Tab-separated table of C-alpha atoms in Angstrom:
chain	number	residue	atom	x	y	z
A	204	UNK	CA	86.509	91.639	5.923
A	205	UNK	CA	88.856	94.272	4.552
A	206	UNK	CA	91.892	95.330	6.564
A	207	UNK	CA	90.323	98.647	7.301
A	208	UNK	CA	87.125	97.476	8.428
A	209	UNK	CA	88.965	94.817	10.739
A	210	UNK	CA	90.617	97.674	12.584
A	211	UNK	CA	87.720	97.479	15.277
A	212	UNK	CA	90.198	94.647	16.720
A	213	UNK	CA	92.928	97.029	17.341
A	214	UNK	CA	91.279	100.556	17.140
A	215	UNK	CA	94.685	102.014	16.082
A	216	UNK	CA	95.018	105.579	14.432
A	217	UNK	CA	93.911	104.918	11.068
A	218	UNK	CA	90.867	107.261	10.855
A	219	UNK	CA	91.208	109.787	8.510
A	220	UNK	CA	89.181	113.186	8.702
A	221	UNK	CA	90.434	116.450	7.914
A	222	UNK	CA	89.929	119.954	9.609
A	223	UNK	CA	86.979	121.735	8.148
A	224	UNK	CA	86.893	125.106	6.866
A	225	UNK	CA	85.153	127.391	9.519
A	226	UNK	CA	84.770	124.885	12.121
A	227	UNK	CA	85.300	127.406	14.594
A	228	UNK	CA	82.381	129.233	13.841
A	229	UNK	CA	80.331	126.490	13.498
A	230	UNK	CA	81.462	125.136	17.011
A	231	UNK	CA	80.565	128.618	18.520
A	232	UNK	CA	77.314	128.655	16.774
A	233	UNK	CA	76.303	125.198	18.474
A	234	UNK	CA	77.421	126.300	21.760
A	235	UNK	CA	78.155	123.316	24.359
A	236	UNK	CA	74.886	121.496	24.448
A	237	UNK	CA	75.015	120.884	28.154
A	238	UNK	CA	71.612	120.167	29.796
A	239	UNK	CA	70.342	120.451	33.194
A	240	UNK	CA	69.888	117.586	35.433
A	241	UNK	CA	66.945	115.523	34.884
A	242	UNK	CA	64.957	112.285	34.796
A	243	UNK	CA	65.595	109.065	32.622
A	244	UNK	CA	62.801	110.491	30.205
A	245	UNK	CA	62.069	107.122	29.246
A	246	UNK	CA	59.079	106.815	27.081
A	247	UNK	CA	59.093	110.544	26.539
A	248	UNK	CA	58.018	111.638	22.982
A	249	UNK	CA	60.567	113.360	21.076
A	250	UNK	CA	60.691	116.980	21.176
A	251	UNK	CA	58.644	117.123	24.423
A	252	UNK	CA	59.711	119.784	26.673
A	253	UNK	CA	61.221	118.467	30.004
A	254	UNK	CA	64.948	116.946	30.784
A	255	UNK	CA	66.240	113.889	29.024
A	256	UNK	CA	69.254	111.822	30.355
A	257	UNK	CA	70.570	108.733	29.670
A	258	UNK	CA	73.536	106.540	31.125
A	259	UNK	CA	75.331	105.001	28.369
A	260	UNK	CA	77.677	101.695	28.437
A	261	UNK	CA	80.737	104.013	29.205
A	262	UNK	CA	79.087	104.587	32.533
A	263	UNK	CA	78.714	108.312	31.060
A	264	UNK	CA	75.250	109.995	31.668
A	265	UNK	CA	74.381	112.751	29.118
A	266	UNK	CA	71.812	115.020	30.455
A	267	UNK	CA	69.987	117.511	28.036
A	268	UNK	CA	66.934	120.062	28.680
A	269	UNK	CA	64.693	118.139	26.234
A	270	UNK	CA	64.701	114.961	24.521
A	271	UNK	CA	67.231	115.236	21.527
A	272	UNK	CA	65.434	115.918	18.398
A	273	UNK	CA	68.438	116.234	15.928
A	274	UNK	CA	70.002	112.856	16.381
A	275	UNK	CA	72.978	111.906	14.409
A	276	UNK	CA	74.177	108.225	14.453
A	277	UNK	CA	76.181	105.257	13.290
A	278	UNK	CA	74.443	103.853	10.442
A	279	UNK	CA	73.551	100.391	12.256
A	280	UNK	CA	72.251	102.415	15.238
A	281	UNK	CA	70.169	104.864	12.920
A	282	UNK	CA	68.930	101.667	11.528
A	283	UNK	CA	68.072	99.957	14.873
A	284	UNK	CA	66.250	103.132	16.218
A	285	UNK	CA	64.342	103.589	12.869
A	286	UNK	CA	62.698	100.129	13.821
A	287	UNK	CA	61.474	101.746	17.140
A	288	UNK	CA	60.054	104.695	15.409
A	289	UNK	CA	62.828	107.302	16.507
A	290	UNK	CA	64.330	108.902	13.242
A	291	UNK	CA	67.862	110.317	13.045
A	292	UNK	CA	68.789	113.223	11.221
A	293	UNK	CA	72.360	112.122	10.111
A	294	UNK	CA	74.678	109.084	9.842
A	295	UNK	CA	78.176	107.957	9.454
A	296	UNK	CA	79.273	104.597	8.427
A	297	UNK	CA	78.071	102.198	5.532
A	298	UNK	CA	74.930	103.544	4.366
A	299	UNK	CA	74.832	103.378	0.664
A	300	UNK	CA	76.267	101.118	-2.148
A	301	UNK	CA	78.258	102.166	-4.973
A	302	UNK	CA	74.919	101.715	-6.887
A	303	UNK	CA	73.144	104.512	-4.402
A	304	UNK	CA	71.043	101.629	-2.757
A	305	UNK	CA	71.019	101.164	0.941
A	306	UNK	CA	73.594	99.141	2.424
A	307	UNK	CA	73.178	96.064	4.297
A	308	UNK	CA	73.920	97.774	7.631
A	309	UNK	CA	71.293	100.637	6.853
A	310	UNK	CA	68.432	98.122	7.593
A	311	UNK	CA	65.060	99.505	6.822
A	312	UNK	CA	66.032	103.226	7.037
A	313	UNK	CA	65.455	105.327	3.751
A	314	UNK	CA	68.812	106.701	2.972
A	315	UNK	CA	67.502	109.299	0.981
A	316	UNK	CA	65.999	111.142	3.754
A	317	UNK	CA	69.269	110.964	6.134
A	318	UNK	CA	72.257	113.194	5.720
A	319	UNK	CA	75.471	110.697	5.212
A	320	UNK	CA	78.189	112.415	7.050
A	321	UNK	CA	80.678	109.429	5.721
A	322	UNK	CA	80.180	106.560	4.031
A	323	UNK	CA	83.345	104.450	4.615
A	324	UNK	CA	86.017	104.153	7.450
A	325	UNK	CA	87.763	107.287	8.255
A	326	UNK	CA	85.165	109.659	6.595
A	327	UNK	CA	83.338	111.993	8.763
A	328	UNK	CA	82.087	115.415	7.339
A	329	UNK	CA	82.506	117.617	10.136
A	330	UNK	CA	81.130	120.679	8.357
A	331	UNK	CA	77.741	118.840	7.463
A	332	UNK	CA	77.620	117.373	11.041
A	333	UNK	CA	77.757	120.951	12.571
A	334	UNK	CA	75.197	122.087	9.869
A	335	UNK	CA	72.876	119.707	11.621
A	336	UNK	CA	72.980	121.226	14.909
A	337	UNK	CA	72.996	117.983	16.676
A	338	UNK	CA	71.673	117.307	19.971
A	339	UNK	CA	73.449	114.008	20.466
A	340	UNK	CA	75.742	111.765	18.475
A	341	UNK	CA	75.274	107.921	18.985
A	342	UNK	CA	77.395	105.231	18.238
A	343	UNK	CA	78.415	101.483	19.263
A	344	UNK	CA	81.663	100.730	20.894
A	345	UNK	CA	83.801	97.550	20.389
A	346	UNK	CA	86.258	97.828	23.097
A	347	UNK	CA	86.332	98.448	26.821
A	348	UNK	CA	87.775	102.097	26.514
A	349	UNK	CA	84.297	103.000	25.113
A	350	UNK	CA	85.697	104.090	21.510
A	351	UNK	CA	83.142	105.365	19.524
A	352	UNK	CA	82.543	103.008	16.446
A	353	UNK	CA	83.520	104.912	13.078
A	354	UNK	CA	84.109	108.233	14.642
A	355	UNK	CA	87.560	109.162	13.538
A	356	UNK	CA	90.548	109.217	15.909
A	357	UNK	CA	92.091	112.269	14.328
A	358	UNK	CA	89.056	114.609	14.735
A	359	UNK	CA	87.056	112.896	17.555
A	360	UNK	CA	87.938	115.893	19.698
A	361	UNK	CA	86.364	118.379	17.085
A	362	UNK	CA	83.348	116.118	17.016
A	363	UNK	CA	83.092	115.876	20.656
A	364	UNK	CA	82.707	119.826	20.824
A	365	UNK	CA	79.547	119.964	18.823
A	366	UNK	CA	77.475	117.448	20.970
A	367	UNK	CA	77.616	115.020	23.641
A	368	UNK	CA	77.854	111.407	22.647
A	369	UNK	CA	76.162	108.269	23.884
A	370	UNK	CA	78.041	104.614	23.433
A	371	UNK	CA	75.923	101.257	23.261
A	372	UNK	CA	78.695	98.346	23.643
A	373	UNK	CA	79.053	95.324	21.617
A	374	UNK	CA	82.018	94.450	23.116
A	375	UNK	CA	82.527	91.019	25.136
A	376	UNK	CA	78.785	90.718	25.879
A	377	UNK	CA	75.839	88.576	24.485
A	378	UNK	CA	73.552	90.068	21.957
A	379	UNK	CA	70.665	90.009	24.310
A	380	UNK	CA	72.299	92.487	26.616
A	381	UNK	CA	73.149	95.035	23.739
A	382	UNK	CA	69.666	94.435	22.212
A	383	UNK	CA	68.306	95.372	25.801
A	384	UNK	CA	70.455	98.392	25.911
A	385	UNK	CA	69.416	99.591	22.421
A	386	UNK	CA	65.765	99.191	23.423
A	387	UNK	CA	66.143	101.254	26.677
A	388	UNK	CA	67.826	104.074	24.618
A	389	UNK	CA	64.963	104.331	21.945
A	390	UNK	CA	62.415	104.071	24.732
A	391	UNK	CA	64.179	107.304	26.283
A	392	UNK	CA	64.466	108.902	22.992
A	393	UNK	CA	60.336	108.627	22.357
A	394	UNK	CA	60.032	105.183	20.594
A	395	UNK	CA	56.948	103.499	20.585
A	396	UNK	CA	57.931	100.322	22.475
A	397	UNK	CA	54.565	99.086	22.761
A	398	UNK	CA	53.713	99.147	18.895
A	399	UNK	CA	52.546	95.881	17.844
A	400	UNK	CA	55.691	95.752	15.365
A	401	UNK	CA	57.906	96.083	18.151
A	402	UNK	CA	56.150	93.713	20.646
A	403	UNK	CA	55.565	90.974	17.977
A	404	UNK	CA	59.474	91.383	16.760
A	405	UNK	CA	60.493	90.577	20.379
A	406	UNK	CA	58.375	87.556	20.615
A	407	UNK	CA	59.740	86.168	17.341
A	408	UNK	CA	63.329	86.854	18.664
A	409	UNK	CA	62.347	84.767	21.579
A	410	UNK	CA	60.781	81.832	19.438
A	411	UNK	CA	63.829	82.058	17.126
A	412	UNK	CA	66.173	81.658	20.212
A	413	UNK	CA	64.258	78.685	21.332
A	414	UNK	CA	64.535	77.414	17.844
A	415	UNK	CA	68.291	77.724	17.658
A	416	UNK	CA	68.639	76.015	20.701
A	417	UNK	CA	67.064	73.122	20.134
A	418	UNK	CA	68.651	72.972	16.437
A	419	UNK	CA	72.031	72.929	18.218
A	420	UNK	CA	70.867	70.398	20.777
A	421	UNK	CA	69.878	67.848	18.049
A	422	UNK	CA	73.282	68.516	16.261
A	423	UNK	CA	76.121	68.913	18.740
A	424	UNK	CA	78.469	67.446	16.477
A	425	UNK	CA	77.932	70.014	13.696
A	426	UNK	CA	81.001	72.456	13.966
A	427	UNK	CA	80.383	76.086	12.574
A	428	UNK	CA	83.013	78.354	11.399
A	429	UNK	CA	82.659	82.249	11.574
A	430	UNK	CA	84.608	83.458	8.682
A	431	UNK	CA	85.307	86.610	6.334
A	432	UNK	CA	86.874	87.117	3.222
A	433	UNK	CA	89.395	89.392	1.523
A	434	UNK	CA	91.273	88.891	-1.686
A	435	UNK	CA	94.472	88.236	0.383
A	436	UNK	CA	93.356	86.445	3.460
A	437	UNK	CA	90.599	84.664	5.149
A	438	UNK	CA	89.771	85.346	8.574
A	439	UNK	CA	88.402	82.995	11.236
A	440	UNK	CA	86.667	84.524	14.094
A	441	UNK	CA	86.785	83.287	17.849
A	442	UNK	CA	83.654	83.862	19.660
A	443	UNK	CA	84.940	85.416	22.859
A	444	UNK	CA	84.429	88.952	21.927
A	445	UNK	CA	81.364	89.048	19.584
A	446	UNK	CA	77.841	89.909	20.644
A	447	UNK	CA	76.593	87.499	18.148
A	448	UNK	CA	78.756	84.438	18.395
A	449	UNK	CA	78.900	84.536	22.180
A	450	UNK	CA	75.046	84.396	22.036
A	451	UNK	CA	74.876	81.660	19.590
A	452	UNK	CA	77.453	79.731	21.757
A	453	UNK	CA	75.590	80.404	24.885
A	454	UNK	CA	72.597	78.845	23.034
A	455	UNK	CA	74.756	75.476	22.417
A	456	UNK	CA	76.150	75.943	18.929
A	457	UNK	CA	79.423	74.281	18.534
A	458	UNK	CA	82.092	76.940	17.032
A	459	UNK	CA	85.347	76.511	15.513
A	460	UNK	CA	87.700	78.442	18.063
A	461	UNK	CA	91.010	79.653	16.991
A	462	UNK	CA	93.598	79.389	19.895
A	463	UNK	CA	94.197	82.620	21.697
A	464	UNK	CA	97.790	82.538	20.363
A	465	UNK	CA	96.653	82.649	16.979
A	466	UNK	CA	94.635	85.732	17.806
A	467	UNK	CA	97.045	87.457	19.446
A	468	UNK	CA	97.877	89.928	16.543
A	469	UNK	CA	94.446	91.046	16.025
A	470	UNK	CA	93.395	91.969	19.765
A	471	UNK	CA	91.895	88.719	20.362
A	472	UNK	CA	89.042	88.612	17.577
A	473	UNK	CA	90.369	86.451	14.746
A	474	UNK	CA	93.130	84.486	13.008
A	475	UNK	CA	94.205	85.712	9.681
A	476	UNK	CA	95.009	82.879	7.095
A	477	UNK	CA	96.333	82.535	3.736
A	478	UNK	CA	93.890	80.983	1.114
A	479	UNK	CA	96.423	77.937	0.926
A	480	UNK	CA	95.806	77.537	4.455
A	481	UNK	CA	92.104	78.316	4.551
A	482	UNK	CA	91.377	74.382	5.292
A	483	UNK	CA	93.308	74.559	8.633
A	484	UNK	CA	89.937	73.986	10.635
A	485	UNK	CA	87.129	71.659	10.114
A	486	UNK	CA	83.835	72.902	9.791
A	487	UNK	CA	80.608	71.487	8.564
A	488	UNK	CA	78.667	74.952	8.447
A	489	UNK	CA	80.491	78.319	7.380
A	490	UNK	CA	79.155	81.329	8.313
A	491	UNK	CA	80.234	84.435	6.352
A	492	UNK	CA	80.535	87.933	6.786
A	493	UNK	CA	77.582	90.130	4.884
A	494	UNK	CA	79.199	93.574	5.142
A	495	UNK	CA	79.847	95.208	1.897
A	496	UNK	CA	83.652	95.447	2.747
A	497	UNK	CA	83.995	91.766	2.654
A	498	UNK	CA	84.340	89.518	-0.206
A	499	UNK	CA	81.329	87.627	-0.649
A	500	UNK	CA	81.127	83.810	-1.211
A	501	UNK	CA	79.745	84.260	-4.764
A	502	UNK	CA	82.797	86.077	-5.563
A	503	UNK	CA	85.473	83.824	-3.901
A	504	UNK	CA	87.180	81.963	-6.973
A	505	UNK	CA	90.154	80.548	-4.796
A	506	UNK	CA	90.289	76.817	-5.420
A	507	UNK	CA	91.119	76.279	-1.929
A	508	UNK	CA	88.042	77.466	-0.719
A	509	UNK	CA	85.938	75.782	-3.664
A	510	UNK	CA	87.436	72.301	-1.881
A	511	UNK	CA	86.105	73.079	1.522
A	512	UNK	CA	83.544	70.284	2.487
A	513	UNK	CA	81.177	72.989	3.690
A	514	UNK	CA	81.277	74.745	0.492
A	515	UNK	CA	80.782	71.604	-1.698
A	516	UNK	CA	77.777	70.687	0.537
A	517	UNK	CA	76.210	74.144	-0.229
A	518	UNK	CA	76.415	74.844	3.847
A	519	UNK	CA	77.469	78.184	3.623
A	520	UNK	CA	75.395	81.073	5.140
A	521	UNK	CA	75.481	84.708	6.121
A	522	UNK	CA	76.527	86.300	9.116
A	523	UNK	CA	76.374	89.669	10.349
A	524	UNK	CA	79.107	90.726	12.713
A	525	UNK	CA	77.606	94.210	13.163
A	526	UNK	CA	74.088	93.351	13.826
A	527	UNK	CA	71.242	96.045	13.863
A	528	UNK	CA	70.452	96.164	17.305
A	529	UNK	CA	66.575	95.650	17.034
A	530	UNK	CA	64.773	92.357	17.641
A	531	UNK	CA	63.316	92.359	14.263
A	532	UNK	CA	66.390	92.499	12.390
A	533	UNK	CA	67.937	89.970	14.823
A	534	UNK	CA	65.416	87.401	14.264
A	535	UNK	CA	66.932	86.377	10.956
A	536	UNK	CA	69.969	85.713	12.426
A	537	UNK	CA	68.850	83.205	14.626
A	538	UNK	CA	66.596	81.687	12.030
A	539	UNK	CA	69.296	81.145	9.306
A	540	UNK	CA	71.461	79.499	11.703
A	541	UNK	CA	68.945	77.383	13.224
A	542	UNK	CA	67.622	76.393	9.614
A	543	UNK	CA	71.412	75.521	8.834
A	544	UNK	CA	71.839	73.361	11.760
A	545	UNK	CA	68.513	71.703	11.013
A	546	UNK	CA	69.559	70.841	7.609
A	547	UNK	CA	73.158	70.097	8.002
A	548	UNK	CA	75.137	67.047	7.212
A	549	UNK	CA	78.340	66.024	8.905
A	550	UNK	CA	80.556	66.809	6.511
A	551	UNK	CA	84.025	67.555	8.341
């Protein structure tokens, strides 16, 4: 986890986006986007005439004259909606890698068919955003204040003038709650929630949860550590704020928990360790941050890492700290952890 990507812990003003030339004209052209009162619009086909409204996780109800057609979203949200048959027009957040391929957070989206407004923290092209004539902007939120993930703090007011926003919380709740909220949002936007692929994915998720619960029950002494790496530091995540870890813990997985005092400087999310102290906690399985901003296990050459019992035993798996909130994309998260527990040996 790079320090920039770790800022969802403090949400301080490191977002950077310059003023756009001609933004005033763009704002005037887009209007205020205020819709009339209407029903929930659940199950409505996108583009169909009639009002649309959705109450998000900030308690804010967005109302429009019709179901949004021009949707702009954080990349992971766009990927989740894609799995439900709802296509977004533009995205912001990690979308493409340096070689032009889809980032892990882009899921199954065809990244060549969406307008990328920014591919890294602090990047958000307001002029491009305005040119899309957005009906709504959708992102996740990692705090109680409802701060929109990857929307730059410096330009959030300008961005807010172009279209209303919807936030789906991934803060201090279990994964299943966030999945339910994304399901409701997709349904309201015209997603085909009765499609075989969609209903099958939900069944597979439920089966994977059952498998993980059984694996955790069978191996109660196996300690799991959720980590992330950068060149200067190693991060150990606590479970109390992350949707995936809270859910896995509820299913019975035995996690390493850094003390609150150790997480104080990072808003309660994780503890930062020097590589010399990477063996501070004993673990049998290590789950490592799979985001492109994090140093991946294969690239870690630190001798102290190589000496960890879980590493020597080959008991290192991937973790998605920002899971794509569709049942299809969350099945592998449960399955990989269940399989790791089933095969794990006590090495700590």
